Structure formats: structure tokens, C-alpha cells
């Protein structure tokens, strides 16, 4: 099969399209013919090892252990191992294979069935491939860390990227009053996703306008953690999902010290996809409560270009890799 391979950390230039052995499913695994994948910041970090901790987290100190990137996957089951209970050949599925060593930038992937759920019939393979990692991150940030409530004032900083476009829609599905922070060119899109209010980060600093929010999900950009705290209501919760390295380190190191007993909470998210949350995302897709925003589509041999585009930091929604082009893709 064809796959995009990397054997050294580096820029997208180190990625090569190669012929490699097609995987065979183990007893608990499902072999999927990949129709579409999508790109995440996680792929960028795994490629470049720009966060040094990646090398220490068992991903390979000097070179990557797993040589095929790609977390999000949508495709058709080609074969199943003898202990697989939930899927049959021919089923259309989608899921997140990051926790199983990645590998969706390839024609086939074999993973345990717990990485997958059935694809809703009202979304294409490309649309389904946008959702697993980014939408589950948004869900876990808002629901599990943020304890989102109906009617609550929720602010999403970095609302126009992969995680942010899902976060706006998921927050609305919980009945929150959503403020989306993005740049001028994305204000209209944020409104169309359901945001009640939009703030142009190029013109206004939401941490200095006197407004306070019950929940802030920081997905992109940078503000000092003290500024986020200022923009919280007295019992408000700040959840850092991503953004600049300074934003991440401040939340991890200072967040626990700055949280108040019975008051404001300053936390960080470490999302982990699981099948239950994938089912929640499937239900939201099926109900039309979340609609994926696809910025660009690339073919498998264009993965380096797609990663360069994402790495520039201005993707609008999700960047998709179309692996198998057909009328259902
Ligand atoms: N904690 C976790 O478990 C977890 C899980 C998944 C992802 N993440 C992290 O979450 C972050 C976002 O992921 P993503 O997939 O959404 O990335 P992305 O799709 O690459 O985000 C791009 C978007 O960010 C916006 N942006 C850039 N600078 C901004 C700023 N200063 N203020 C507000 N928005 C800004 C861009 O809008 P403009 O073009 O208008 O600037 C663009 O639409 C990454 O750091 C990723 O590592 C964390």
C-alpha cells in the first residue's frame, strides 16, 4: 500500500510517499481502507518534535518510533480479527487512531475496534474525518474540564481553527451563550456556526473590555494567565487547550497556584479520545448540531503541503486528506 513515511523528525520535507506492507488485522483489530484523514496540530508536533517532551513520552528520543502520521480516519472496514464484535466488512467507520500509534496518512490502517464508531450516513467520509480529535477535544474541554452549563456565558479564544469551529457549535448544543474570538476574516463564519457574539482579536482585547465569562476555552493565540483570570466571573473556569507555548506553560505551571478554593479555576486540558465520546460526536453530526468546516482538501501525496499549510497557523476549520476519491468521499 502507499503511505506517507517519515524516519526522522523535521520539517514536512522529510515526509515521503512510499510503498509499504499492507497491515494484517490482529485478533482484536479492524483493517480499514482509508477514504479520508485530516490534519491536526498533533501531527505537526509529532513531525517536528517542536515540543521536546514528545521525545521523552515514548515517541522516540532521536527518531520517531511510529513512521506514519495521521490521527483522524474515515473509511470502510475491509477485514476484522476474530475477536472483533462491533464491526463487519463493508461498515463505514470513523475514529481517532492517535492512541494506537497514528497511521491514517496511508491507504490502510489496522486498529483495535475501540478506536472507531460507525460513520453517520448524512456526512461524507471527508466530513467525518475532520471530527474525531478536534471535536472530542472541544467536547472534553467544555464538558469535562469546563463543566459547561445552559445559559452560561462561554468564550472561545481561537474559534476559527479545527478545535475552535467545533467548540463554538458544541457550546451552542449545550445551550450556552457563546462569544467567539477570531480575526476579521473569520467573524462571519463564527456567526454562521452559531456564535452569539464575535470579537475581532485584531481590534479588541477581550481581557480588557470589562466583560466576564463563566467559562473560557483557550484554543489558540496568547494572553497571560492573569488576563484570562480577570475575564472570569467569580466562580468562572478557564480551560487551556492550546495556543502559544507560553500560554501552555503558564497554565500548566501557574494554573494550580492561581485557582481559588470555591472560586475561579485555572486548568489545562489533555484530551484523550474514547469510544463513548466518539459516539457523542457521531450523534451531534447525525443531528446536524455540528457541521464540519473544511478549509482545504489535499491528496495523500500532498500531505507535506497540507502540513505546511496547517503549520502556518491560519487554517479555517479543518484540512482534509482525501485518500480514496469516490462519490461517497
Ligand atoms: N490540550 C489538548 O488535548 C489538545 C488537543 C487538540 C489540540 N490542541 C491544541 O489546540 C490548539 C489549536 O488546535 P487547532 O486544531 O484548532 O489549530 P488550528 O486549526 O491550526 O488553528 C488555526 C486557527 O487559529 C487561529 N488563530 C491564530 N492566531 C490566533 C490568535 N492570536 N487569536 C485567536 N485565534 C488565532 C487562526 O485564525 P486567524 O487565521 O484568523 O489568525 C486559525 O483559524 C493547538 O495548539 C493544538 O496543539 C490541544
Coordinates of N, CA, C and O and ligand atoms in Angstrom, one line a residue, residues 40-41 45 133 137 157-164 181-183 185-186 201 219-222 240-243 248 269-271 310 313-317, ligand 1:
X40 N -4.1 17.4 12.1 CA -4.2 18.1 13.4 C -2.8 18.7 13.8 O -1.8 18.2 13.4
X41 N -2.9 19.6 14.8 CA -1.7 20.2 15.3 C -0.8 19.1 15.9 O 0.4 19.1 15.8
X45 N 3.2 18.4 15.7 CA 4.1 18.3 16.8 C 4.9 16.9 16.7 O 6.1 16.9 17.0
X133 N -10.5 13.9 16.5 CA -9.6 14.5 17.5 C -10.1 15.9 17.9 O -10.2 16.2 19.1
X137 N -11.8 16.9 21.5 CA -11.0 17.9 22.3 C -12.0 19.0 22.8 O -12.0 19.4 24.0
X157 N -11.5 31.3 22.7 CA -10.5 32.1 22.1 C -9.7 31.2 21.1 O -9.2 30.2 21.4
X158 N -9.8 31.7 19.8 CA -9.2 30.8 18.7 C -10.4 30.0 18.1 O -10.2 28.8 17.9
X159 N -11.5 30.7 17.8 CA -12.7 30.0 17.4 C -12.7 29.5 16.0 O -13.7 28.9 15.6
X160 N -11.7 29.9 15.2 CA -11.8 29.7 13.7 C -11.0 28.5 13.2 O -11.1 28.1 12.0
X161 N -10.3 27.8 14.1 CA -9.5 26.7 13.6 C -10.2 25.3 13.8 O -11.4 25.3 14.0
X162 N -9.5 24.2 13.7 CA -10.1 22.9 13.8 C -10.8 22.7 15.1 O -12.0 22.3 15.1
X163 N -10.2 22.9 16.2 CA -10.9 22.7 17.5 C -11.9 23.8 17.7 O -13.1 23.5 18.2
X164 N -11.6 25.1 17.4 CA -12.5 26.2 17.7 C -13.8 26.1 17.0 O -14.9 26.4 17.6
X181 N -13.9 34.4 19.6 CA -12.8 35.3 19.3 C -12.0 34.8 18.1 O -11.4 33.7 18.1
X182 N -11.9 35.6 17.1 CA -11.2 35.3 15.9 C -10.8 36.5 15.1 O -11.1 37.6 15.6
X183 N -10.2 36.4 14.0 CA -9.7 37.6 13.2 C -10.8 38.1 12.3 O -11.8 37.3 12.0
X185 N -11.4 38.2 9.2 CA -11.8 37.5 8.0 C -12.7 36.3 8.4 O -13.4 35.7 7.6
X186 N -12.7 35.9 9.7 CA -13.4 34.7 10.2 C -14.7 35.1 11.0 O -15.4 34.2 11.5
X201 N -10.0 39.7 17.3 CA -8.8 39.8 18.2 C -7.8 40.8 17.7 O -6.9 41.3 18.4
X219 N -8.1 28.1 22.9 CA -7.7 27.2 21.9 C -6.5 27.7 21.2 O -5.6 26.9 20.8
X220 N -6.4 28.9 20.9 CA -5.3 29.5 20.1 C -5.0 30.9 20.6 O -5.7 31.5 21.4
X221 N -3.9 31.4 20.1 CA -3.4 32.8 20.5 C -2.7 32.8 21.8 O -2.3 31.7 22.3
X222 N -2.6 34.0 22.4 CA -1.9 34.1 23.7 C -2.4 35.3 24.5 O -2.6 36.4 23.9
X240 N -7.3 25.8 29.4 CA -6.3 25.9 28.3 C -6.3 24.6 27.5 O -5.9 23.6 28.0
X241 N -6.6 24.7 26.2 CA -6.5 23.6 25.3 C -5.2 23.7 24.5 O -4.6 22.7 24.2
X242 N -4.9 24.9 24.0 CA -3.7 25.1 23.2 C -3.3 26.5 23.1 O -3.7 27.3 23.9
X243 N -2.6 26.8 22.0 CA -2.2 28.2 21.8 C -0.7 28.3 21.8 O 0.0 27.3 21.6
X248 N 0.6 27.7 27.1 CA 0.5 26.3 27.6 C 1.3 26.2 28.9 O 0.8 25.6 29.9
X269 N -6.2 21.3 29.6 CA -6.9 20.1 29.1 C -5.9 19.1 28.5 O -4.9 19.6 27.8
X270 N -6.0 17.9 28.7 CA -5.2 16.9 28.0 C -6.3 15.9 27.5 O -6.7 14.9 28.1
X271 N -6.7 16.1 26.2 CA -7.8 15.4 25.7 C -7.4 14.0 25.3 O -6.3 13.8 24.8
X310 N -1.1 23.9 7.5 CA -1.6 23.9 8.9 C -0.6 24.5 9.9 O -0.9 25.3 10.7
X313 N -0.5 28.2 10.7 CA -1.3 28.6 11.9 C -2.6 29.4 11.5 O -3.2 30.0 12.4
X314 N -3.0 29.3 10.3 CA -4.2 30.1 9.9 C -5.3 29.3 9.2 O -6.1 29.8 8.4
X315 N -5.3 28.0 9.5 CA -6.3 27.1 8.8 C -7.7 27.6 9.3 O -7.8 28.1 10.5
X316 N -8.7 27.5 8.4 CA -10.0 28.0 8.7 C -10.9 26.7 8.8 O -11.3 26.2 7.8
X317 N -11.1 26.2 10.0 CA -11.7 24.9 10.2 C -10.7 23.8 9.9 O -9.5 24.0 10.4
Ligands
LIG1 N1 -5.0 20.0 25.0 C1 -5.3 19.1 24.1 O1 -5.6 18.0 24.5 C2 -5.3 19.5 22.7 C3 -6.0 18.7 21.7 C4 -6.0 19.1 20.4 C5 -5.4 20.3 20.0 N2 -4.7 21.0 21.0 C6 -4.1 22.3 20.7 O2 -5.1 23.2 20.3 C7 -4.5 24.2 19.5 C8 -5.5 24.5 18.4 O3 -5.7 23.4 17.6 P1 -6.5 23.6 16.2 O4 -6.5 22.3 15.6 O5 -7.7 24.4 16.4 O6 -5.4 24.5 15.4 P2 -5.6 25.2 14.0 O7 -6.7 24.7 13.3 O8 -4.2 25.2 13.4 O9 -5.9 26.7 14.4 C9 -5.8 27.7 13.5 C10 -6.7 28.9 13.8 O10 -6.2 29.6 14.9 C11 -6.5 31.0 14.8 N3 -5.6 31.9 15.4 C12 -4.3 32.1 15.2 N4 -3.8 33.0 16.0 C13 -4.8 33.4 16.8 C14 -4.9 34.4 17.8 N5 -3.9 35.1 18.2 N6 -6.1 34.5 18.4 C15 -7.2 33.8 18.1 N7 -7.1 32.9 17.1 C16 -5.9 32.7 16.4 C17 -6.4 31.2 13.3 O11 -7.2 32.3 12.9 P3 -6.6 33.5 12.0 O12 -6.1 33.0 10.7 O13 -7.7 34.4 11.9 O14 -5.5 34.1 12.9 C18 -6.8 29.8 12.7 O15 -8.2 29.9 12.2 C19 -3.2 23.7 19.1 O16 -2.2 24.4 19.9 C20 -3.2 22.3 19.5 O17 -1.9 21.8 19.8 C21 -4.7 20.6 22.3

